[in-house]
CSV table of C-alpha atoms in Angstrom, one decimal:
chain,number,residue,atom,x,y,z
A,279,MET,CA,-33.1,-113.2,78.1
A,280,THR,CA,-31.1,-114.2,75.3
A,281,LYS,CA,-33.6,-112.1,73.0
A,282,LYS,CA,-32.9,-108.9,75.4
A,283,ILE,CA,-29.1,-109.0,75.2
A,284,THR,CA,-29.4,-109.5,71.3
A,285,LEU,CA,-31.5,-106.5,70.8
A,286,SER,CA,-29.6,-104.7,72.9
A,287,THR,CA,-26.3,-105.5,71.4
A,288,ILE,CA,-27.7,-104.6,68.1
A,289,HIS,CA,-28.6,-101.1,69.1
A,290,ILE,CA,-25.6,-100.2,70.7
A,291,VAL,CA,-23.4,-101.5,67.3
A,292,LYS,CA,-25.9,-99.5,65.4
A,293,MET,CA,-25.6,-95.9,67.9
A,294,THR,CA,-21.4,-96.8,67.5
A,295,PHE,CA,-21.8,-96.9,63.8
A,296,LYS,CA,-23.5,-93.6,64.0
A,297,MET,CA,-21.1,-91.7,65.8
A,298,GLN,CA,-18.6,-93.2,63.6
A,299,VAL,CA,-19.9,-91.4,60.4
A,300,LYS,CA,-20.7,-88.2,62.1
A,301,ILE,CA,-17.1,-87.9,63.5
A,302,LEU,CA,-15.5,-89.1,59.9
A,303,VAL,CA,-17.8,-86.1,58.5
A,304,VAL,CA,-16.7,-83.6,61.0
A,305,MET,CA,-12.8,-84.9,60.4
A,306,VAL,CA,-13.5,-84.3,56.3
A,307,PHE,CA,-14.9,-80.5,57.1
A,308,LEU,CA,-11.7,-79.9,59.0
A,309,LEU,CA,-9.5,-80.9,56.5
A,310,MET,CA,-11.2,-79.1,53.7
A,311,VAL,CA,-11.4,-76.1,55.5
A,312,PRO,CA,-7.7,-74.9,55.6
A,313,MET,CA,-7.9,-75.1,52.2
A,314,VAL,CA,-10.5,-73.0,51.3
A,315,PHE,CA,-9.2,-70.6,54.1
A,316,SER,CA,-5.3,-70.8,52.9
A,317,ARG,CA,-6.9,-69.7,49.0
A,318,ASP,CA,-8.8,-66.8,50.8
A,319,PHE,CA,-6.0,-65.6,53.3
A,320,ASP,CA,-3.4,-65.5,50.7
A,321,GLY,CA,-5.3,-63.3,48.7
A,322,TRP,CA,-6.4,-61.1,51.5
A,323,LEU,CA,-2.7,-61.0,52.7
A,324,MET,CA,-1.4,-59.9,49.1
A,325,ARG,CA,-4.0,-57.3,49.1
A,326,MET,CA,-3.0,-55.8,52.3
A,327,LEU,CA,0.7,-56.1,51.8
A,328,SER,CA,0.5,-54.4,48.2
A,329,LYS,CA,-2.1,-51.6,50.0
A,330,HIS,CA,0.5,-50.7,53.5
A,331,GLN,CA,3.8,-51.5,52.2
A,332,SER,CA,6.1,-48.4,51.9
A,333,ASN,CA,6.7,-47.3,48.3
A,334,SER,CA,8.9,-44.0,49.1
A,335,LEU,CA,12.2,-46.0,48.0
A,336,SER,CA,10.5,-47.9,45.2
A,337,LYS,CA,9.0,-44.4,43.8
A,338,ALA,CA,12.0,-42.3,44.0
A,339,ARG,CA,14.1,-45.2,42.1
A,340,CYS,CA,11.3,-45.2,38.8
A,341,ASP,CA,11.4,-41.2,39.2
A,342,LEU,CA,15.0,-41.6,38.4
A,343,MET,CA,14.9,-44.3,35.9
A,344,CYS,CA,11.8,-42.2,33.9
A,345,LEU,CA,13.7,-38.9,34.4
A,346,ASP,CA,15.3,-38.2,30.8
A,347,VAL,CA,11.7,-39.7,29.3
A,348,ASN,CA,9.7,-37.5,27.3
A,349,LYS,CA,6.1,-36.6,28.6
A,350,GLU,CA,4.3,-38.9,26.4
A,351,THR,CA,6.0,-42.4,27.5
A,352,LYS,CA,6.7,-41.3,31.2
A,353,SER,CA,3.5,-43.0,32.5
A,354,LYS,CA,4.1,-46.4,30.7
A,355,CYS,CA,7.8,-45.8,31.9
A,356,ARG,CA,6.9,-45.8,35.7
A,357,SER,CA,4.1,-48.7,35.0
A,358,GLN,CA,7.0,-50.6,33.9
A,359,CYS,CA,9.1,-50.0,36.7
A,360,ARG,CA,7.1,-50.4,39.6
A,361,HIS,CA,7.1,-54.1,38.5
A,362,LYS,CA,10.6,-54.3,37.8
A,363,GLN,CA,12.9,-56.6,39.5
A,364,LYS,CA,14.5,-55.4,42.9
A,365,PRO,CA,18.7,-56.3,43.0
A,366,GLY,CA,19.7,-58.8,45.4
A,367,THR,CA,19.5,-62.3,45.9
A,368,CYS,CA,17.0,-64.2,47.9
A,369,PRO,CA,17.8,-66.8,50.9
A,370,VAL,CA,18.1,-70.4,50.2
A,371,THR,CA,18.4,-71.9,53.7
A,372,ASP,CA,15.7,-69.3,55.3
A,373,THR,CA,13.0,-71.1,54.8
A,374,PRO,CA,9.9,-69.7,57.0
A,375,LYS,CA,8.2,-71.4,59.9
A,376,TRP,CA,4.9,-70.9,58.4
A,377,GLU,CA,5.9,-72.4,54.9
A,378,ASP,CA,3.6,-75.7,56.1
A,379,ALA,CA,0.5,-73.3,55.7
A,380,CYS,CA,1.7,-72.7,52.0
A,381,VAL,CA,0.9,-69.1,52.3
A,382,GLU,CA,1.0,-66.8,48.9
A,383,ALA,CA,2.2,-63.7,50.6
A,384,CYS,CA,3.5,-62.0,47.5
A,385,ASN,CA,3.6,-62.2,44.0
A,386,SER,CA,6.3,-60.0,42.9
A,387,ASP,CA,9.0,-57.7,44.6
A,388,SER,CA,6.3,-54.3,44.4
A,389,GLN,CA,4.4,-56.1,46.9
A,390,CYS,CA,7.3,-56.5,49.5
A,391,ASP,CA,8.5,-53.6,51.6
A,392,GLY,CA,11.4,-51.4,51.2
A,393,THR,CA,14.4,-53.4,49.7
A,394,GLN,CA,12.5,-56.8,50.5
A,395,ARG,CA,12.6,-59.1,47.6
A,396,CYS,CA,9.5,-61.6,46.7
A,397,CYS,CA,11.2,-65.3,47.4
A,398,ARG,CA,9.7,-68.4,46.4
A,399,HIS,CA,10.0,-71.4,48.5
A,400,THR,CA,9.1,-75.1,49.0
A,401,CYS,CA,5.1,-74.1,48.3
A,402,GLY,CA,4.8,-70.7,49.1
A,403,SER,CA,6.2,-66.8,49.0
A,404,THR,CA,7.5,-64.2,51.4
A,405,CYS,CA,9.3,-61.1,51.4
A,406,ASN,CA,12.7,-61.4,52.5
A,407,GLU,CA,15.8,-59.4,52.6
A,408,PRO,CA,18.6,-60.0,50.1
A,409,ILE,CA,21.7,-61.9,51.4
A,410,ASP,CA,24.0,-59.8,49.1
A,411,LEU,CA,22.4,-56.3,49.4
A,412,LEU,CA,25.3,-54.7,50.8
A,413,THR,CA,28.1,-56.4,48.5
A,414,LEU,CA,26.0,-55.7,45.1
A,415,SER,CA,28.4,-53.6,43.2
A,416,ARG,CA,26.7,-50.0,41.3
A,417,LEU,CA,24.7,-49.4,44.0
A,418,PRO,CA,25.0,-46.4,46.3
A,419,PRO,CA,26.8,-46.7,48.9
A,420,LEU,CA,25.0,-47.0,52.3
A,421,PRO,CA,25.2,-43.3,53.9
A,422,VAL,CA,26.2,-42.7,57.5
A,423,MET,CA,24.5,-40.3,59.7
A,424,ASP,CA,26.2,-37.6,61.7
A,425,LYS,CA,25.0,-36.0,64.6
A,426,ALA,CA,22.5,-33.2,64.2
A,427,LYS,CA,23.6,-29.7,65.2
A,428,GLU,CA,21.3,-26.5,66.1
A,429,LYS,CA,21.7,-23.9,63.9
A,430,LYS,CA,20.4,-20.2,65.0
A,431,ARG,CA,17.1,-20.5,63.2
A,432,SER,CA,17.3,-24.1,62.0
A,433,VAL,CA,18.7,-27.7,62.5
A,434,LEU,CA,21.3,-29.1,59.9
A,435,VAL,CA,21.2,-32.7,59.5
A,436,LYS,CA,24.3,-34.3,57.6
A,437,TRP,CA,25.5,-37.8,56.2
A,438,SER,CA,28.2,-39.1,54.5
A,439,ASP,CA,28.1,-40.1,50.7
A,440,GLY,CA,30.9,-43.0,50.4
A,441,VAL,CA,33.6,-40.6,49.1
A,442,GLY,CA,36.7,-42.6,49.0
A,443,ASP,CA,34.9,-46.5,48.4
A,444,ALA,CA,36.1,-46.6,45.0
A,445,ALA,CA,34.4,-50.3,44.8
A,446,ARG,CA,31.1,-48.9,45.0
A,447,ALA,CA,31.7,-45.8,43.0
A,448,VAL,CA,28.4,-45.0,41.4
A,449,PRO,CA,28.2,-43.0,38.0
A,450,GLU,CA,24.3,-42.7,38.3
A,451,LYS,CA,22.4,-39.9,39.5
A,452,ILE,CA,21.6,-40.5,43.6
A,453,LEU,CA,18.4,-39.3,45.2
A,454,TYR,CA,18.2,-39.2,49.2
A,455,LEU,CA,15.6,-40.1,51.5
A,456,LEU,CA,15.8,-38.2,54.6
A,457,GLU,CA,13.5,-39.5,57.4
A,458,GLU,CA,12.3,-39.1,61.2
A,459,GLN,CA,10.6,-40.5,63.9
A,460,HIS,CA,10.0,-38.7,67.0
A,461,HIS,CA,8.1,-38.9,70.5
A,462,LEU,CA,7.0,-36.2,73.0
A,463,GLY,CA,8.9,-35.9,76.5
A,464,PRO,CA,11.2,-34.2,78.7
A,465,LYS,CA,13.4,-37.8,78.3
A,466,TYR,CA,14.4,-39.7,75.4
A,467,GLU,CA,12.8,-43.2,75.3
A,468,GLU,CA,13.3,-45.5,72.7
A,469,ALA,CA,10.4,-47.6,72.7
A,470,ARG,CA,8.1,-44.3,72.9
A,471,LEU,CA,9.5,-43.3,69.2
A,472,GLY,CA,6.8,-43.6,66.7
A,473,GLN,CA,6.6,-44.2,63.0
A,474,TRP,CA,9.1,-43.5,60.6
A,475,ASN,CA,8.0,-40.2,58.3
A,476,LEU,CA,9.7,-39.1,55.1
A,477,ILE,CA,11.0,-35.4,55.3
A,478,LEU,CA,12.3,-34.7,52.2
A,479,ARG,CA,14.1,-35.8,49.1
A,480,THR,CA,17.5,-34.4,48.1
A,481,ASN,CA,20.7,-34.8,45.8
A,482,LYS,CA,22.9,-33.2,48.6
A,483,THR,CA,24.2,-34.9,51.6
A,484,LYS,CA,22.5,-32.3,54.0
A,485,ALA,CA,19.2,-31.2,54.8
A,486,SER,CA,18.6,-27.7,57.0
A,487,LEU,CA,15.6,-28.1,58.7
A,488,ARG,CA,13.2,-25.2,59.6
A,489,ASN,CA,10.1,-25.0,61.3
A,490,LEU,CA,9.6,-28.7,61.2
A,491,LEU,CA,10.9,-30.0,64.5
A,492,LYS,CA,8.9,-29.3,67.2
A,493,PRO,CA,10.0,-28.1,71.1
A,494,GLY,CA,9.9,-30.7,73.8
A,495,HIS,CA,10.4,-33.6,71.5
A,496,TRP,CA,12.9,-36.0,70.7
A,497,TYR,CA,13.7,-37.0,67.1
A,498,ARG,CA,15.8,-39.6,65.1
A,499,PHE,CA,17.2,-39.1,61.5
A,500,ARG,CA,17.8,-42.2,59.2
A,501,VAL,CA,18.7,-41.4,55.0
A,502,ALA,CA,19.2,-43.9,52.1
A,503,ALA,CA,20.9,-43.0,49.0
A,504,VAL,CA,18.6,-44.4,45.7
A,505,SER,CA,19.8,-44.8,42.2
A,506,ALA,CA,18.0,-45.9,38.8
A,507,ILE,CA,19.7,-49.4,39.7
A,508,GLY,CA,18.3,-49.6,43.3
A,509,THR,CA,19.2,-48.9,46.9
A,510,ARG,CA,20.7,-50.7,50.3
A,511,GLY,CA,18.0,-49.2,52.1
A,512,PHE,CA,18.2,-47.0,55.1
A,513,SER,CA,20.9,-46.2,57.1
A,514,GLU,CA,21.6,-47.1,61.2
A,515,PRO,CA,19.5,-44.1,62.8
A,516,SER,CA,21.5,-40.8,64.1
A,517,ALA,CA,22.0,-40.2,67.9
A,518,PRO,CA,18.7,-38.8,69.5
A,519,PHE,CA,18.3,-34.7,69.0
A,520,THR,CA,15.7,-32.5,71.1
A,521,PRO,CA,15.6,-28.9,70.1
A,522,ARG,CA,17.5,-26.6,72.7
A,523,ARG,CA,14.1,-24.5,73.3
A,524,GLY,CA,11.5,-26.1,75.3
A,525,PRO,CA,7.8,-26.3,74.9
A,526,ARG,CA,5.8,-23.4,75.5
A,527,PRO,CA,2.7,-23.0,77.2
A,528,LEU,CA,-0.5,-23.4,74.9
A,529,PRO,CA,-1.9,-20.5,73.5
A,530,PRO,CA,-5.4,-19.7,75.1
A,531,PRO,CA,-8.5,-21.6,73.3
A,532,LYS,CA,-10.3,-19.6,70.1
A,533,LYS,CA,-13.4,-17.8,69.3
A,534,LEU,CA,-15.1,-17.9,72.7
A,535,LYS,CA,-18.8,-18.0,72.4
A,536,VAL,CA,-22.0,-18.0,74.2
A,537,LYS,CA,-25.4,-19.2,73.1
A,538,PRO,CA,-28.4,-18.8,75.8
A,539,LEU,CA,-30.2,-22.2,76.2
A,540,LYS,CA,-33.3,-21.6,78.3
A,541,SER,CA,-34.6,-19.4,81.0
A,542,GLU,CA,-36.2,-21.5,84.2
A,543,ASN,CA,-37.7,-19.9,87.9
A,544,GLY,CA,-35.7,-17.1,87.0
A,545,THR,CA,-32.3,-18.3,86.4
A,546,PHE,CA,-30.7,-19.1,83.0
A,547,THR,CA,-28.9,-21.9,81.2
A,548,ILE,CA,-25.9,-20.7,78.7
A,549,ARG,CA,-23.6,-22.7,76.4
A,550,LEU,CA,-20.2,-21.6,76.5
A,551,GLU,CA,-18.3,-22.7,73.0
A,552,TRP,CA,-14.6,-22.2,72.3
A,553,LYS,CA,-12.0,-23.7,69.5
A,554,GLU,CA,-8.9,-26.0,70.1
A,555,PRO,CA,-5.8,-24.0,70.3
A,556,LYS,CA,-3.2,-25.0,67.7
A,557,SER,CA,0.0,-25.7,69.6
A,558,ASP,CA,3.4,-28.0,69.7
A,559,LEU,CA,1.7,-29.8,72.8
A,560,PRO,CA,-1.8,-31.9,72.9
A,561,VAL,CA,-4.4,-30.4,75.2
A,562,MET,CA,-4.8,-32.4,78.2
A,563,ARG,CA,-7.9,-30.8,79.5
A,564,TYR,CA,-9.6,-27.0,80.0
A,565,LYS,CA,-10.3,-25.6,83.1
A,566,VAL,CA,-13.8,-23.2,82.7
A,567,PHE,CA,-14.4,-20.3,85.3
A,568,TRP,CA,-17.4,-17.9,85.4
A,569,SER,CA,-18.2,-14.9,87.9
A,570,ARG,CA,-20.4,-12.6,88.6
A,571,ARG,CA,-19.8,-9.4,88.5
A,572,ALA,CA,-20.6,-6.1,90.3
A,573,ARG,CA,-20.0,-2.8,91.5
A,574,GLY,CA,-17.9,-2.0,94.5
A,575,VAL,CA,-17.9,0.8,97.0
A,576,GLY,CA,-15.5,2.9,94.6
A,577,GLY,CA,-17.3,1.3,91.6
A,578,GLU,CA,-14.7,-1.0,90.2
A,579,LEU,CA,-16.2,-3.8,88.8
A,580,ASP,CA,-15.5,-7.1,91.4
A,581,SER,CA,-16.1,-10.8,90.8
A,582,LEU,CA,-18.5,-12.4,93.8
A,583,LEU,CA,-17.9,-15.7,93.7
A,584,VAL,CA,-15.7,-17.1,91.1
A,585,ASN,CA,-16.6,-21.0,90.0
A,586,HIS,CA,-14.9,-23.6,87.9
A,587,GLN,CA,-14.7,-26.9,86.2
A,588,THR,CA,-13.0,-29.1,84.5
A,589,VAL,CA,-13.7,-30.3,80.9
A,590,SER,CA,-12.4,-33.1,78.8
A,591,LYS,CA,-9.9,-32.4,76.3
A,592,ASP,CA,-12.7,-34.0,73.7
A,593,GLN,CA,-15.0,-31.4,74.7
A,594,THR,CA,-15.0,-27.7,73.5
A,595,SER,CA,-18.3,-26.8,74.9
A,596,ILE,CA,-19.9,-26.5,78.7
A,597,ASP,CA,-23.0,-25.6,80.0
A,598,ILE,CA,-23.4,-23.4,82.7
A,599,LYS,CA,-26.8,-22.9,84.8
A,600,ASP,CA,-28.4,-21.2,87.2
A,601,LEU,CA,-27.0,-17.8,86.2
A,602,GLN,CA,-29.3,-14.7,87.7
A,603,ALA,CA,-31.3,-12.5,86.1
A,604,ASN,CA,-30.2,-8.7,84.6
A,605,SER,CA,-26.2,-9.7,85.8
A,606,MET,CA,-23.1,-9.3,84.1
A,607,TYR,CA,-20.7,-12.7,83.9
A,608,PHE,CA,-16.9,-13.0,83.5
A,609,LEU,CA,-16.3,-16.5,81.6
A,610,GLN,CA,-13.2,-17.6,81.2
A,611,VAL,CA,-11.5,-20.8,79.7
A,612,GLN,CA,-8.1,-22.0,79.9
A,613,ALA,CA,-6.1,-24.8,77.9
A,614,ILE,CA,-4.0,-27.3,80.2
A,615,SER,CA,-1.1,-29.4,78.6
A,616,GLN,CA,1.4,-32.0,80.4
A,617,PHE,CA,5.3,-32.3,79.9
A,618,GLY,CA,6.7,-34.6,81.7
A,619,LEU,CA,5.7,-34.7,85.3
A,620,GLY,CA,4.9,-30.7,84.6
A,621,LYS,CA,1.7,-29.0,83.9
A,622,LEU,CA,1.6,-26.0,81.3
A,623,ARG,CA,-1.3,-24.0,81.4
A,624,SER,CA,-2.0,-21.2,78.9
A,625,ASP,CA,-3.7,-18.0,79.0
A,626,LYS,CA,-7.2,-17.2,80.3
A,627,ALA,CA,-9.8,-16.5,77.1
A,628,ALA,CA,-12.3,-14.5,78.1
A,629,VAL,CA,-15.7,-13.0,77.3
A,630,PHE,CA,-18.3,-11.1,78.9
A,631,TYR,CA,-21.7,-11.9,79.0
A,632,ASN,CA,-25.2,-10.1,80.2
A,633,THR,CA,-28.3,-12.1,81.2
A,634,PRO,CA,-31.3,-10.6,80.4
A,635,GLY,CA,-34.4,-9.3,82.9
A,636,SER,CA,-36.1,-12.3,85.3
A,637,ASN,CA,-39.3,-11.0,83.7
A,638,VAL,CA,-38.2,-12.2,80.0
A,639,ASN,CA,-39.8,-15.1,78.7
A,640,GLN,CA,-38.5,-18.4,77.4
A,641,LYS,CA,-39.1,-16.9,74.0
A,642,GLN,CA,-36.2,-14.6,74.1
A,643,ASP,CA,-35.8,-13.2,70.5
A,644,SER,CA,-39.7,-11.3,70.8
A,645,PRO,CA,-38.2,-7.8,72.0
A,646,PRO,CA,-40.7,-6.1,74.9
A,647,GLN,CA,-43.1,-3.3,73.8
A,648,LEU,CA,-41.6,-0.5,72.9
A,649,LEU,CA,-42.5,3.3,74.4
A,650,ARG,CA,-44.7,5.5,72.4
A,651,LYS,CA,-43.3,7.2,69.4
A,652,ARG,CA,-43.5,10.6,70.8
A,653,ASP,CA,-42.0,9.4,74.2
A,654,ARG,CA,-39.3,7.3,73.0
A,655,LYS,CA,-36.6,9.2,72.6
A,656,ILE,CA,-34.3,9.9,75.8
A,657,LYS,CA,-32.5,13.6,75.2
A,658,GLY,CA,-29.9,15.3,76.2
A,659,LEU,CA,-27.5,12.3,76.2
A,660,LYS,CA,-24.0,13.6,76.7
A,661,LEU,CA,-20.4,13.0,77.8
A,662,HIS,CA,-19.3,15.3,80.8
A,663,LYS,CA,-15.5,14.0,80.9
A,664,VAL,CA,-13.6,10.8,81.0
A,665,LEU,CA,-11.8,10.0,84.5
A,666,TRP,CA,-8.6,8.6,85.4
A,667,ASN,CA,-8.2,7.3,89.3
A,668,SER,CA,-5.1,4.6,89.8
A,669,ASN,CA,-5.0,3.1,86.1
A,670,ARG,CA,-8.8,2.5,85.5
A,671,LEU,CA,-10.6,4.3,83.3
A,672,LYS,CA,-14.3,5.9,83.7
A,673,ALA,CA,-16.5,8.3,81.3
A,674,LYS,CA,-19.5,10.2,83.6
A,675,ILE,CA,-22.4,10.5,81.1
A,676,SER,CA,-25.7,12.3,81.8
A,677,TRP,CA,-29.2,13.0,80.1
A,678,ASP,CA,-32.3,14.9,80.5
A,679,PRO,CA,-35.2,13.0,82.7
A,680,VAL,CA,-38.1,11.6,80.7
A,681,ALA,CA,-41.5,13.6,81.7
A,682,ASN,CA,-44.6,11.4,82.6
A,683,ASN,CA,-42.7,8.8,83.4
A,684,GLU,CA,-45.0,6.3,85.6
A,685,GLU,CA,-41.4,4.1,86.3
A,686,ARG,CA,-39.7,6.8,87.7
A,687,GLY,CA,-36.0,7.4,88.1
A,688,LYS,CA,-35.2,4.0,86.3
A,689,TYR,CA,-33.0,3.3,83.2
A,690,TYR,CA,-31.1,0.9,81.6
A,691,VAL,CA,-27.5,2.0,80.5
A,692,TYR,CA,-25.8,-0.2,77.7
A,693,TRP,CA,-22.1,0.4,76.4
A,694,ARG,CA,-20.2,-1.9,74.1
A,695,THR,CA,-16.4,-1.7,72.2
A,696,GLN,CA,-16.9,-0.2,68.8
A,697,LYS,CA,-13.2,-0.4,67.8
A,698,CYS,CA,-9.5,-0.3,69.7
A,699,GLN,CA,-6.3,0.8,68.4
A,700,ASN,CA,-4.8,-2.6,69.6
A,701,PRO,CA,-6.6,-4.8,67.4
A,702,LYS,CA,-6.0,-7.6,70.4
A,703,LYS,CA,-7.9,-5.8,73.0
A,704,LEU,CA,-10.8,-7.5,74.2
A,705,LYS,CA,-14.1,-6.5,73.3
A,706,LYS,CA,-16.6,-5.7,75.9
A,707,ASP,CA,-20.2,-5.5,76.6
A,708,PHE,CA,-21.7,-3.9,79.4
A,709,SER,CA,-25.4,-3.1,80.9
A,710,ALA,CA,-26.5,-1.3,84.6
A,711,THR,CA,-29.6,-0.1,85.9
A,712,THR,CA,-29.7,3.4,87.7
A,713,GLU,CA,-32.3,5.6,89.1
A,714,GLU,CA,-30.4,8.8,88.4
A,715,THR,CA,-30.0,11.0,85.0
A,716,THR,CA,-26.1,10.5,85.3
A,717,PHE,CA,-24.2,7.5,85.2
A,718,GLU,CA,-20.3,6.5,85.2
A,719,ILE,CA,-19.2,3.9,82.7
A,720,TYR,CA,-16.5,1.6,83.9
A,721,GLU,CA,-14.0,-0.6,82.7
A,722,LEU,CA,-12.6,1.8,79.8
A,723,ASP,CA,-9.5,0.8,77.8
A,724,TYR,CA,-7.1,3.4,76.3
A,725,GLN,CA,-7.6,4.3,72.5
A,726,CYS,CA,-10.7,2.5,72.2
A,727,SER,CA,-14.5,3.9,71.5
A,728,TYR,CA,-17.6,2.9,73.0
A,729,ILE,CA,-21.2,2.8,71.7
A,730,VAL,CA,-23.2,4.3,74.6
A,731,ASN,CA,-27.0,3.4,74.7
A,732,VAL,CA,-29.9,4.4,77.6
A,733,ASN,CA,-33.6,3.3,77.4
A,734,LYS,CA,-36.3,3.3,79.1
A,735,LEU,CA,-37.1,-0.3,78.6
A,736,GLN,CA,-34.9,-3.3,79.3
A,737,ARG,CA,-33.9,-5.0,75.9
A,738,ASN,CA,-35.1,-2.5,73.9
A,739,LYS,CA,-34.9,-3.5,70.0
A,740,TYR,CA,-34.4,-0.1,68.6
A,741,PRO,CA,-32.7,2.4,71.4
A,742,ASP,CA,-33.6,5.9,72.8
A,743,SER,CA,-30.6,7.5,72.6
A,744,GLU,CA,-27.1,7.0,71.3
A,745,LEU,CA,-23.5,8.7,72.2
A,746,ILE,CA,-20.1,7.5,71.1
A,747,VAL,CA,-17.3,7.5,74.0
A,748,THR,CA,-13.7,7.9,72.7
A,749,VAL,CA,-11.1,7.1,75.4
A,750,PRO,CA,-7.6,8.9,74.8
A,751,SER,CA,-4.1,7.3,74.9
A,752,CYS,CA,-2.1,6.6,78.0
A,753,GLU,CA,0.2,9.4,77.2
A,754,TYR,CA,-2.4,12.0,77.1
A,755,PHE,CA,-3.3,11.1,80.9
A,756,LYS,CA,0.0,11.1,82.0
A,757,GLN,CA,0.7,14.6,80.8
A,758,LYS,CA,-2.7,15.7,82.5
A,759,VAL,CA,-1.7,14.0,86.1
A,760,ASN,CA,1.6,14.3,85.8
A,761,ASN,CA,2.7,13.6,89.5
A,762,GLY,CA,5.0,11.1,89.6
A,763,THR,CA,1.9,8.4,89.8
A,764,ARG,CA,3.2,5.0,88.1
A,765,PHE,CA,0.9,4.5,85.0
A,766,ASN,CA,-0.1,0.9,83.4
A,767,CYS,CA,-1.0,1.8,79.9
A,768,ASP,CA,-1.8,-2.3,79.1
A,769,THR,CA,-5.2,-1.4,81.0
């Protein structure tokens, strides 16, 4: 019994000793890790501070310091200036809370932002503001911002230059750095302001800002006076300012383009693409509309059913499915932005698209078989007259029938915009099928010319006939009608 207890006691002692050794190893490891980590962290931190610190004040100081230096030594002057000590005295009592970590946050003043200096402490270094920066002599006085004023075509920003402050009179040249920060919205909210951005450098105490401030944005300004000796830093921000003119709706999306993707079971799938419009306001989303067009009782072009779909702001294309064969579709895209609680909608960018016939194969690149050469041409295609009716323009055309026609009375009419007097007019592309040898082409515009083709086969590689139709000006129809009818010359 005694022997068993003794063996058990020895086993327990051995286990306890092993655990103690393991704990000791872990403790030594934990004590060594901070030392290694601290060295790596110091180097990483210094690299990051050096990389991201703002150098606009230091650059302006060096530009003034090396202003009169010749070209051969200017680069050397700038290099020496970057490592020159900044003005001011480091704080003595301001010991950082993280001093125990012995962090080397900087090695020189050039690694510290703005007017901060690299200050040594008990076992480390950090960037701190000098304690006597506002009382040092020979430095330019700290400017005071005036309220921004909006002129007819610009915004005037002014500040004081310390005139009358004899104790701080500076004989050296002074360069002023003007910065702004802003946010979008109908109401000013300081918490939403972004980073400070440099607008300009000047030797004057005012700046006229043209085409720099966007409608619907709130702005604040600040300025710093810099000499070759140094700077006291940036002034207090100005009062908030916003342009009187509110934001305008976005312009319509640009460069609409249709790409056919596939045909299946007699229907077609296309991809509608566009470019994001440039605007003062960001796009929140797009709205896409598409409708099949058909001729009404009076021959006008009407939409049978308008479909629409909302598209994300990051998406500039949409696939539209189940389009019917041998039909014309009217496609539109609208950009939508938001300003406060309200929505601003752009005008709709539009394009027409004609789907091919239902017998077109998947490979739409290969044209169908053409007529024999002696039967290919449709003869006698001519214009009878251009018609005006209730601000709608049409043109009546006719042609001779094709002899020995097995598919008697079936013709394919195509017309597209060639050019317009107004370059902003939407270019159109239409197609229609008729069993007669006369047809009225529709959806025409004033002072535009159109290329008209009449074919016996759909999607001919070479047209069977061609005619140029030119529509007169709006004034021409006013003189012809001359009955007090109200004209819409924008048609």
